[in-house]
Coordinates of C-alpha atoms and ligand atoms in Angstrom, one line a residue:
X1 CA 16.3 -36.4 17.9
X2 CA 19.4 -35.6 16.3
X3 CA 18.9 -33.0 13.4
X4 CA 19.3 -29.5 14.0
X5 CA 18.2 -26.8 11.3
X6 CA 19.4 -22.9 11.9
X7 CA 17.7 -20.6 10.3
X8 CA 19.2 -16.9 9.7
X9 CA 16.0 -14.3 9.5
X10 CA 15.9 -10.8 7.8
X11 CA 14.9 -9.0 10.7
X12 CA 13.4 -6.5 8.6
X13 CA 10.3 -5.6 6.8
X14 CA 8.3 -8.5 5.7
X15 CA 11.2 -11.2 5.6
X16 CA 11.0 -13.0 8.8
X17 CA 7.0 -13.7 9.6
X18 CA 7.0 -15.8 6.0
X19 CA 10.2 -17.5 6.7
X20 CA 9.0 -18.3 10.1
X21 CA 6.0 -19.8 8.6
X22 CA 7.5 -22.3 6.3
X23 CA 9.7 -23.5 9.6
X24 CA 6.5 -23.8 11.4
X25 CA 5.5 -26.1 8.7
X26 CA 8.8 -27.9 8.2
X27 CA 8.8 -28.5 12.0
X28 CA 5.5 -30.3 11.9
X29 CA 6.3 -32.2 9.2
X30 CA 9.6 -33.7 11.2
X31 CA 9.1 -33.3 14.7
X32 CA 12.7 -35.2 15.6
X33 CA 14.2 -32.5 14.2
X34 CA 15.0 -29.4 16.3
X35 CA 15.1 -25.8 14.7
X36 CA 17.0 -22.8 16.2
X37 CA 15.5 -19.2 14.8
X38 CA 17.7 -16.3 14.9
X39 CA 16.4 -12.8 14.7
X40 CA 16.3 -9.9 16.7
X41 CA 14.4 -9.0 19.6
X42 CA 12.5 -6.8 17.9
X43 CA 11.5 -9.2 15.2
X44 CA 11.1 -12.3 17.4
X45 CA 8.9 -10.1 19.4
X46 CA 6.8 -9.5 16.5
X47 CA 6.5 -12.7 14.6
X48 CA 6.4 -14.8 17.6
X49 CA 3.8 -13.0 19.4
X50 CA 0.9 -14.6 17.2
X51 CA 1.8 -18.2 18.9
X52 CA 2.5 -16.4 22.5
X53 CA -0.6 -17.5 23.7
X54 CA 0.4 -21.4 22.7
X55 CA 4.2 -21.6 22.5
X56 CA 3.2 -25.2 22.7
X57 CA 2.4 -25.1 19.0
X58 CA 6.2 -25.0 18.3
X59 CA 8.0 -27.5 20.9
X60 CA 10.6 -28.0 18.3
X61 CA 11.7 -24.3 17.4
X62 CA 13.5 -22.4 19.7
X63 CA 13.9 -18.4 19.0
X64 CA 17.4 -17.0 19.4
X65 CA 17.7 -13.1 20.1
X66 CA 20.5 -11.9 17.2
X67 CA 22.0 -8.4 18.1
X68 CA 21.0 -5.7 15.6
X69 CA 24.5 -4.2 15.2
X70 CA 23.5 -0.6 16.7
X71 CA 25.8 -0.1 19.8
X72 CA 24.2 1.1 23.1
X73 CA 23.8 5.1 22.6
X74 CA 24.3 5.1 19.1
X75 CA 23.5 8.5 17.2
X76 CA 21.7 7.4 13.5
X77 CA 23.1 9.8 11.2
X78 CA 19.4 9.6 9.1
X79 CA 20.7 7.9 6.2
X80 CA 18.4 6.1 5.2
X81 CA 18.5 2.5 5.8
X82 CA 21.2 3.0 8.0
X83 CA 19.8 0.0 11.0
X84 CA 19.7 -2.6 8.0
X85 CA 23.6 -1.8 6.9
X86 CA 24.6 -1.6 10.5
X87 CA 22.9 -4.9 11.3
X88 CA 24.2 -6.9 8.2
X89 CA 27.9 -5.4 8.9
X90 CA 27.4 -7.7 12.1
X91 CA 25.7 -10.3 10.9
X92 CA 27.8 -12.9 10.0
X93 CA 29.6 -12.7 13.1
X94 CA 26.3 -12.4 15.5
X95 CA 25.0 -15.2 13.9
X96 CA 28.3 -17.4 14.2
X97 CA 28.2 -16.6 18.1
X98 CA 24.3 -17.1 19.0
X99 CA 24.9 -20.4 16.7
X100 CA 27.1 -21.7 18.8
X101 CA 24.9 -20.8 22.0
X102 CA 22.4 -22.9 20.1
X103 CA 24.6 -25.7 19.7
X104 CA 25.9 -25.9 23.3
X105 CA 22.9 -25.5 24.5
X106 CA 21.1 -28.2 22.3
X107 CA 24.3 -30.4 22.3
X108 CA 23.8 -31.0 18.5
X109 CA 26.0 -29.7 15.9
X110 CA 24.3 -27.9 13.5
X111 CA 22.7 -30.3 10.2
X112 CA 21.2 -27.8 7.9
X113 CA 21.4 -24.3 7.3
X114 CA 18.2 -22.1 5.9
X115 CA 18.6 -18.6 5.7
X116 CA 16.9 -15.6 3.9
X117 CA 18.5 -15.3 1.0
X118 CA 19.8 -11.9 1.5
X119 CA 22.6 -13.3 3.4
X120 CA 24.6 -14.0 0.6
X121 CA 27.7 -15.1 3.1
X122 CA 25.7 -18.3 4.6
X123 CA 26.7 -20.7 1.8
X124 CA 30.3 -19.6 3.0
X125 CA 29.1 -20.8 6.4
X126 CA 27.8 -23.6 6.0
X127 CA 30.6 -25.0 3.5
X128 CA 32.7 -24.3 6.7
X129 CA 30.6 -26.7 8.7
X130 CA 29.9 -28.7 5.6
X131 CA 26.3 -28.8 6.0
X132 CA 23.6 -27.6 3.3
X133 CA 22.6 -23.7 2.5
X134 CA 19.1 -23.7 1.9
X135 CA 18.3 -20.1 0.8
X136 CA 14.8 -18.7 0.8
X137 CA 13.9 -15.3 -1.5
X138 CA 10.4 -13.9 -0.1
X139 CA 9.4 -12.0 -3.3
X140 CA 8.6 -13.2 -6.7
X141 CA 10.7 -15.1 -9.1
X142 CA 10.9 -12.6 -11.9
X143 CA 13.1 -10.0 -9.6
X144 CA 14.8 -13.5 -8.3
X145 CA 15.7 -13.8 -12.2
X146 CA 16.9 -9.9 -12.1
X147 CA 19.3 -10.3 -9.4
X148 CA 20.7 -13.8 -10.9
X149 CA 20.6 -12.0 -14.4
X150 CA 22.7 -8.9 -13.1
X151 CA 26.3 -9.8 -15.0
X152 CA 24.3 -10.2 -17.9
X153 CA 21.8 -7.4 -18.0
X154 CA 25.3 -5.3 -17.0
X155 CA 27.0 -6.4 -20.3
X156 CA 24.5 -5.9 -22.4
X157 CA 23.0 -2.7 -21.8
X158 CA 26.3 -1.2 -20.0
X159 CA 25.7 0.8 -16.8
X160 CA 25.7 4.2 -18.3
X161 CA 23.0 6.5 -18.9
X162 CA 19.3 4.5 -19.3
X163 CA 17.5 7.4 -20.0
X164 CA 16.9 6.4 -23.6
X165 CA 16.9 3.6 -23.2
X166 CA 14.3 3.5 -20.6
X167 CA 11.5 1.6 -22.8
X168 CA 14.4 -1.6 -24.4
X169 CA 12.2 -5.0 -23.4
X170 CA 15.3 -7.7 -21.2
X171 CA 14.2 -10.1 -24.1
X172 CA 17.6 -11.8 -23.6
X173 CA 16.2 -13.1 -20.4
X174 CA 13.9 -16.1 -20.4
X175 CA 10.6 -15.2 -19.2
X176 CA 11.1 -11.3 -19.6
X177 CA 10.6 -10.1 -22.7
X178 CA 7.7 -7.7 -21.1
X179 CA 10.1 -6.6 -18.8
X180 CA 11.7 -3.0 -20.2
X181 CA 14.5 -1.7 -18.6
X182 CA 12.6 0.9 -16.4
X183 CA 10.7 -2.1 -14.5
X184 CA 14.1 -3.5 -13.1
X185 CA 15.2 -2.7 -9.3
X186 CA 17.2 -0.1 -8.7
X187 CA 20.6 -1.2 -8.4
X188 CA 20.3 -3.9 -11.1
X189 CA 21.3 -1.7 -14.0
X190 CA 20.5 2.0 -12.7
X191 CA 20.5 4.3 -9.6
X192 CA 23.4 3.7 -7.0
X193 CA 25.4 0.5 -8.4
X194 CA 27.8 1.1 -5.9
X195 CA 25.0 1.2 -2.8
X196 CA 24.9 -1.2 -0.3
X197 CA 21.7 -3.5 -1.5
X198 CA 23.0 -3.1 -5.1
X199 CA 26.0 -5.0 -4.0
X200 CA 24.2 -7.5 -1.7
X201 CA 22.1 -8.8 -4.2
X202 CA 24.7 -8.7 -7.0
X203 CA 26.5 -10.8 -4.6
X204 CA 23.4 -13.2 -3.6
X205 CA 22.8 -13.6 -7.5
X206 CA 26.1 -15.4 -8.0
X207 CA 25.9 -17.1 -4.1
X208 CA 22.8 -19.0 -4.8
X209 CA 24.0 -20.6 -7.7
X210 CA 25.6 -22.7 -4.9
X211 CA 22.9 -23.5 -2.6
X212 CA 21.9 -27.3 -2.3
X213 CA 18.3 -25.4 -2.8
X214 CA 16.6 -22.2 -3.3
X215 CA 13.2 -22.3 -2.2
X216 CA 10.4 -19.7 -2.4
X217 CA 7.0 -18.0 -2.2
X218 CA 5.2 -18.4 -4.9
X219 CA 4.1 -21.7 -7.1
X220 CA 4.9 -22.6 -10.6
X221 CA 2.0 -22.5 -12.9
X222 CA 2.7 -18.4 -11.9
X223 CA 5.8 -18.1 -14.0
X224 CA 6.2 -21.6 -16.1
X225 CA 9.1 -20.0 -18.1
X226 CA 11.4 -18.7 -15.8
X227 CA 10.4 -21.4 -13.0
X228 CA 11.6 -23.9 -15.8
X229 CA 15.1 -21.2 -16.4
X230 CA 15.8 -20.8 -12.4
X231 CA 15.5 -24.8 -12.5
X232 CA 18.4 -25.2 -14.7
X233 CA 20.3 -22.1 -13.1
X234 CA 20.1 -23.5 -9.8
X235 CA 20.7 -27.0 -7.9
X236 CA 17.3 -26.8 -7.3
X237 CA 14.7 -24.3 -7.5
X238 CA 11.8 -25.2 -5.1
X239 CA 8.2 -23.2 -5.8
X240 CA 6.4 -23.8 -2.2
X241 CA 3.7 -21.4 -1.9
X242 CA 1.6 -19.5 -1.6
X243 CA 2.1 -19.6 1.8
X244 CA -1.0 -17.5 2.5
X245 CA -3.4 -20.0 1.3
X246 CA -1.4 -23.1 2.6
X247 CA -1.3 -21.6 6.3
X248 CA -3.2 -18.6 6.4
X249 CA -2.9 -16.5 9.5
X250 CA -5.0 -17.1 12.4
X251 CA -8.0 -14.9 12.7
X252 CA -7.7 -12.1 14.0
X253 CA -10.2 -9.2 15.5
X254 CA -12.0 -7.3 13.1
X255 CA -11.0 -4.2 15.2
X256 CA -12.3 -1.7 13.5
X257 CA -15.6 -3.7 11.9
X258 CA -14.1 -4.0 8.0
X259 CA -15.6 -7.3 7.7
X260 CA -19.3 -5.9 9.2
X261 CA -19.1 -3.1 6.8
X262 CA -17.9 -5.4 3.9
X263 CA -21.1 -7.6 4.7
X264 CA -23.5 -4.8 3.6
X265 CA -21.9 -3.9 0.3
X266 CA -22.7 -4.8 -3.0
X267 CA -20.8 -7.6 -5.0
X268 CA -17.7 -7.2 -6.2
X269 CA -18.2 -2.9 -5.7
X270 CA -15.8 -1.6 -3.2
X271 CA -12.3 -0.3 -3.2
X272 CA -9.7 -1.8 -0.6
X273 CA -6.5 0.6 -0.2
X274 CA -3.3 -0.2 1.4
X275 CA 0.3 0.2 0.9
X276 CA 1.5 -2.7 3.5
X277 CA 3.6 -1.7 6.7
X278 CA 6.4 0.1 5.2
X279 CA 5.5 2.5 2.6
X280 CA 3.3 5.5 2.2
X281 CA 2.6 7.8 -0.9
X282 CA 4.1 11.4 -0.7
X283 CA 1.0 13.9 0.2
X284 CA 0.2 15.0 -2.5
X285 CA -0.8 12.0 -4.0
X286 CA -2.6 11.1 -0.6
X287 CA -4.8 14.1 -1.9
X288 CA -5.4 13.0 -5.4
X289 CA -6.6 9.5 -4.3
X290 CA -8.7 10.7 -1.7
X291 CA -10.4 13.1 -4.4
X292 CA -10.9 10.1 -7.0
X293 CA -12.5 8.0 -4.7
X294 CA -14.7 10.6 -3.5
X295 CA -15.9 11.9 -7.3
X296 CA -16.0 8.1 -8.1
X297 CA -18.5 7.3 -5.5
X298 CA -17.2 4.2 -5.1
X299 CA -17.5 2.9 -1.9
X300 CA -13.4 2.0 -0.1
X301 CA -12.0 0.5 2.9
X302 CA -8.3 2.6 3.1
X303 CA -5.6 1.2 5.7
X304 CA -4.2 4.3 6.6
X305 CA -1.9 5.4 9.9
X306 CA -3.5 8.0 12.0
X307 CA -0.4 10.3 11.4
X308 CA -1.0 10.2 7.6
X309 CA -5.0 11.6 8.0
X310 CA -3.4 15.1 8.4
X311 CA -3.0 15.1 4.6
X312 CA -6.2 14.3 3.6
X313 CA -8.0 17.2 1.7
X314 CA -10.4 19.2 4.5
X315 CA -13.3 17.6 5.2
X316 CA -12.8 14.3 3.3
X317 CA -13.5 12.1 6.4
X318 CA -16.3 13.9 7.3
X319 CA -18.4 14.1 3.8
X320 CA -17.5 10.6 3.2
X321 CA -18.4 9.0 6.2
X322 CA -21.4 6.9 4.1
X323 CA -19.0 6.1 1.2
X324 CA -16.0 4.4 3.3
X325 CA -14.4 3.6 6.1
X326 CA -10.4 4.8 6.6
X327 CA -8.8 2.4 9.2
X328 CA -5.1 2.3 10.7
X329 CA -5.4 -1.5 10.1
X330 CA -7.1 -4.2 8.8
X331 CA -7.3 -8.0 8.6
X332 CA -6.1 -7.9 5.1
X333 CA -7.1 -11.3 4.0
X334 CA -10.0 -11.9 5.1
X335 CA -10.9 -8.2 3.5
X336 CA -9.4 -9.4 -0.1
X337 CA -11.4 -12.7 0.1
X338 CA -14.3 -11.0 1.0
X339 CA -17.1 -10.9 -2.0
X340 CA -17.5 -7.7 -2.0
X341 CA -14.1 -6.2 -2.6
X342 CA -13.6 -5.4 -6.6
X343 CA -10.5 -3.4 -6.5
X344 CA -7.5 -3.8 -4.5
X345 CA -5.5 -0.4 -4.9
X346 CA -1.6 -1.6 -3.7
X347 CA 2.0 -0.8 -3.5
X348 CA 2.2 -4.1 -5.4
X349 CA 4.8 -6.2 -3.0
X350 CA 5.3 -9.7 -3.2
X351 CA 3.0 -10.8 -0.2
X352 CA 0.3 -8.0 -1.2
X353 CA -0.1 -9.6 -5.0
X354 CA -0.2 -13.2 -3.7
X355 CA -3.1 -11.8 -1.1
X356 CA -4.8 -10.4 -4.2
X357 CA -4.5 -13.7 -6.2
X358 CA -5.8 -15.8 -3.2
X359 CA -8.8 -13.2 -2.6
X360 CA -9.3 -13.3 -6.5
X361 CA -9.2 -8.9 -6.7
X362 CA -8.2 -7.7 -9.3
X363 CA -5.3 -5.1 -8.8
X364 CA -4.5 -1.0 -9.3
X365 CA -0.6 -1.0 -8.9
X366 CA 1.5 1.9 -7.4
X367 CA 4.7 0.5 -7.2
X368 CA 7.5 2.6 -5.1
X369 CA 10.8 0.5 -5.3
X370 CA 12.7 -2.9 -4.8
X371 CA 10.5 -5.4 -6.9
X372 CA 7.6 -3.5 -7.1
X373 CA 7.3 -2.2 -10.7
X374 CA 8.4 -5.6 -11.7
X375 CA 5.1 -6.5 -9.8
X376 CA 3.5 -4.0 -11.2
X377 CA 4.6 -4.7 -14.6
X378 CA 3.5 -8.1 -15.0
X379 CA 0.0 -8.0 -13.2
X380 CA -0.7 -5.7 -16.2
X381 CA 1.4 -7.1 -19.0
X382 CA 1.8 -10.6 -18.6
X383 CA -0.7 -11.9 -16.2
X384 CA -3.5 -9.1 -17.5
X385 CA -5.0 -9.4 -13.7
X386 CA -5.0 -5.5 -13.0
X387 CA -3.1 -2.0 -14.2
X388 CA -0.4 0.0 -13.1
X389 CA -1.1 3.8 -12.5
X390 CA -0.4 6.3 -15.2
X391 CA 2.4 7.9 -14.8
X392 CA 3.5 5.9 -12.3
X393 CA 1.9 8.2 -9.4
X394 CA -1.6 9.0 -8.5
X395 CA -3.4 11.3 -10.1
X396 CA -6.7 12.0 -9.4
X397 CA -7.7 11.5 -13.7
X398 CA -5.9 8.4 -13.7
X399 CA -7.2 6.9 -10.6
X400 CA -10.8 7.9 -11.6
X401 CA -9.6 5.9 -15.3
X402 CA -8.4 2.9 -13.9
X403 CA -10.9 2.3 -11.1
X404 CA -14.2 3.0 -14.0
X405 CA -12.1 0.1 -15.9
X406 CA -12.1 -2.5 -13.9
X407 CA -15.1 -2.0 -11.9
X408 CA -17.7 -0.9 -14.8
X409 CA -15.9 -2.2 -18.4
X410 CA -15.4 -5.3 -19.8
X411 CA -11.6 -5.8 -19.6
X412 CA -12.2 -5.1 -15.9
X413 CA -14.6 -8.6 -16.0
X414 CA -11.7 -10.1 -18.1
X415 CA -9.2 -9.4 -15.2
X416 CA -11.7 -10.8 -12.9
X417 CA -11.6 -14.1 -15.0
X418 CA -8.1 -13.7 -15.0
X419 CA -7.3 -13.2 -11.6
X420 CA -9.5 -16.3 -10.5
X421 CA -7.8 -18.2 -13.0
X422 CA -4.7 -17.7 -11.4
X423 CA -6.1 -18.8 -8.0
X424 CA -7.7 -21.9 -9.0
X425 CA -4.2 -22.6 -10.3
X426 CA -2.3 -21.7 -6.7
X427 CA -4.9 -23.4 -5.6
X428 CA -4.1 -26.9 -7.1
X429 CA -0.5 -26.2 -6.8
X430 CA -1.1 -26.7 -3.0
X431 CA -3.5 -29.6 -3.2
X432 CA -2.6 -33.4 -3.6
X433 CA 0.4 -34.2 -5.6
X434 CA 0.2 -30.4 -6.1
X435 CA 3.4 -28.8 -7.3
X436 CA 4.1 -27.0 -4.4
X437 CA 3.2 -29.5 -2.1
X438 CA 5.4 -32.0 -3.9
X439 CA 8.2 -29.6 -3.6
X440 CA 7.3 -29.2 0.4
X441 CA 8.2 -33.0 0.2
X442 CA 11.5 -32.3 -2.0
X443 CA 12.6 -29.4 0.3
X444 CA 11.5 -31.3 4.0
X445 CA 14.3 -34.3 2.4
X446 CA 16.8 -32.1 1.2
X447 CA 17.0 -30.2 4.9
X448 CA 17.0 -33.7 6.8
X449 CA 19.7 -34.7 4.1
X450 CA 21.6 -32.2 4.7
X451 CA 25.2 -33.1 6.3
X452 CA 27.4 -33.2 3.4
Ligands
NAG1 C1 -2.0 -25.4 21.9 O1 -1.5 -26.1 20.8 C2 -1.5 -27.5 20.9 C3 -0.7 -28.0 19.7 O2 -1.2 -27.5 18.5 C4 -2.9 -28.0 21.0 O3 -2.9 -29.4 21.1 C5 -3.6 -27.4 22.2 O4 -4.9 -27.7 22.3 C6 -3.4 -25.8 22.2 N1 -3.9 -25.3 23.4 C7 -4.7 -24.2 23.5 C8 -5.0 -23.7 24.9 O5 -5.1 -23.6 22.5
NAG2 C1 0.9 -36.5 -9.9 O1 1.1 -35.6 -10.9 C2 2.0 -36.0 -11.9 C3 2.4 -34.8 -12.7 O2 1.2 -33.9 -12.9 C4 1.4 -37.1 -12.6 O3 2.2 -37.5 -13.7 C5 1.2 -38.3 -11.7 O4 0.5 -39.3 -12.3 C6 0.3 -37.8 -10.5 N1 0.3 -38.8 -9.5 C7 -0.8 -39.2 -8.8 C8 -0.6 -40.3 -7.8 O5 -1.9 -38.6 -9.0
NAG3 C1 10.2 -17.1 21.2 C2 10.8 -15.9 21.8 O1 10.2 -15.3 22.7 N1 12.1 -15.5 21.3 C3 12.8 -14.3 21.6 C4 12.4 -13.2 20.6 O2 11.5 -12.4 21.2 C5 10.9 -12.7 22.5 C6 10.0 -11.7 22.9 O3 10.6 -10.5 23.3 C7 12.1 -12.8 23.4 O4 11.7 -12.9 24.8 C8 13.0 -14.0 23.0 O5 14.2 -13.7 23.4

């Protein structure tokens, strides 16, 4: 053993759980090489705690605890966001510190460094110890392109008021000529330009133009055009996923019997509602979902947190009791895979869409911010796999509209052929001499390559 890869985590929403996964796989794939993971407590407590039971699974990854920046007794002001600016202020030098704990305690100097790619400052690093940056971006390539695109979008549309200009197609950007200006990420062109994400991922745009590699989520045949533009942007621009279908989770408990109930519902009938772990719809829209699904009929499986039931219209659990089952949590895969799911009714993040593809649903998209109306966007637009809601919120009209089209009409079925489409293609991405698998290859010899 002499290589030793250390890997910077996001230690915040879904970053570090996928990033882990691909070391997990890396680590098989060369077990000589030693790998040091650093998050925080919090998170390692989190994403580890699936292989607690077994740590044996990963004998050559060691988990470093990163502190999360918020001094003991700290008052949060309730800005939001206010942990994630606090913990990247003392990032770079937290990480510097429990990287050199890692290297003492190892006794190996430090070969190869992968970080999220949120930490714009580790090519800086790792120039410094003149070993490789390999950066990883966990959503989709198209808001990759928006972030490396920034300077340009900035100088051709100017930063003043959009309002107008709202509906302008980015057709000066390979691969987005669906895109209007309204889809981008605040930050990119509107909202606060001056906040502290906007200027994070200005600054990772230009950054990862240096990386020895930028690898990521998704697979090629998704997005040939700008997967063929982020190959000429970038040093190299590796498509590895989707991670979901290359190493699902282990199965889990079906807690709260989703799979039992699935099992006696019709083909392809049911709705399956869930905003992921962070976000949840205002109350009021809460209210106009819950009434759509009831005056649909159609039957639903909702992943809702017991707090948010309180704003449910009165009586809706009880009368609908027959009709569907509202859980605090659910094994989300093996619920989109399942036959009889139709309709997958999302906030439209990266790992939800990619869920949706593997499980072959088609999608109704409620997209609340980051890279979600991008998603949202192009599952209607481009890939024509499912729509975004009208208006951009729920109403109880245009959630009654969009759930009669793609369960009862024809373009519904279309989206179904559409959406399994996609997956046969992620699927042979990740097969034999698959793209993604021959870019695992291409990305396994870059990081044991790596001294410079
Ligand atoms: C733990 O994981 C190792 C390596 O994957 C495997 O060989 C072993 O059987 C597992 N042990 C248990 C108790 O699951
Ligand atoms: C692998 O795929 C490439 C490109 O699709 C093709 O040119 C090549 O012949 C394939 N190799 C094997 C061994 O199947
Ligand atoms: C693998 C591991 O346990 N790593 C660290 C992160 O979280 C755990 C669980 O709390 C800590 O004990 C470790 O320090």
């Amino acid at each position: 053993m002499s290589d030793h890869v250390a890997i910077f985590a996001f230690p915040f929403a879904t970053h570090a759980a996928p990033l882990l996964a691909i070391i997990h796989r890396l680590a098989t794939s060369s077990p000589n090489t030693h790998f040091s993971f650093f998050s925080t407590q919090q998170s390692n407590n989190s994403i580890f705690s699936i292989y607690k039971q077994n740590m044996s699974m990963l004998p050559n990854i060691k988990a470093y605890d990163v502190w999360d920046g918020v001094p003991e007794g700290y008052v949060f002001s309730g800005k939001p966001q206010e942990h994630i600016e606090m913990f990247m202020e003392s990032a770079p030098e937290s990480l510097k510190k429990v990287m050199e704990v890692a290297v003492s305690e190892t006794g190996r100097k430090v070969s190869c460094l992968v970080s999220d790619a949120f930490f714009w400052f580790a090519g800086e690093m790792a120039e410094e110890i003149g070993v490789a940056w390999l950066p990883f971006w966990t959503a989709g390539p198209i808001s990759l392109c928006a972030h490396v695109y920034t300077d340009l979008i900035r100088e051709t549309f100017g930063t003043g008021d959009m309002v107008e200009r709202e509906d302008e197609p980015l057709s000066l950007i390979p691969g987005m000529s669906k895109i209007r200006i309204r889809d981008l990420p605040e930050g990119v062109l509107f909202g606060n330009l001056e906040s502290f994400f906007s200027n994070m991922l200005h600054k990772m745009g230009t950054a990862l133009q240096q990386a020895a590699a930028v690898f990521i989520n998704s697979f090629e045949e998704l997005d040939p055009s700008i997967t063929k533009d982020l190959k000429s942007r970038f040093k190299h621009f590796l498509n590895v996923g989707p991670f979901n279908l290359i190493s699902p989770p282990l199965p889990v408990a079906d807690t709260y019997g989703c799979i039992t109930w699935l099992g006696k519902q019709k083909l392809a009938s049911i709705a399956y509602v869930s905003f992921g772990s962070v976000t949840t719809p205002p109350p009021h829209e809460l209210v106009a979902l819950a009434e759509a699904l009831e005056t649909s009929e159609v039957p639903f499986i909702w992943s809702l947190k017991d707090e948010s039931k309180v704003h449910l219209p009165n009586g809706f659990l009880d009368r609908t009791t027959s009709q569907g089952l509202v859980v605090p949590w659910t094994p989300q895969l093996e619920v989109l895979a399942h036959r009889a799911v139709g309709v997958f009714i999302t906030h439209c993040g990266w790992n939800s869409l990619l869920e949706s593809i593997a499980g072959g649903v088609p999608m109704i998209c409620r997209p609340f911010f980051g890279d979600q109306r991008l998603n949202g966007r192009i599952v209607e637009h481009v890939w024509e796999i499912g729509l975004k809601v009208e208006d951009g919120v729920f109403t109880k009209h245009g959630v009654l509209n969009s759930l009669d089209k793609i369960l009862s009409q024809e373009k519904g079925k279309k989206m179904r052929e559409n959406i399994r489409a996609l997956q046969q293609l992620a699927k042979k991405a990740i097969g034999p001499n698959g793209s993604s698998t021959n870019n695992f290859i291409a990305l396994s010899n870059l990081m044991l390559n790596a001294n410079m």
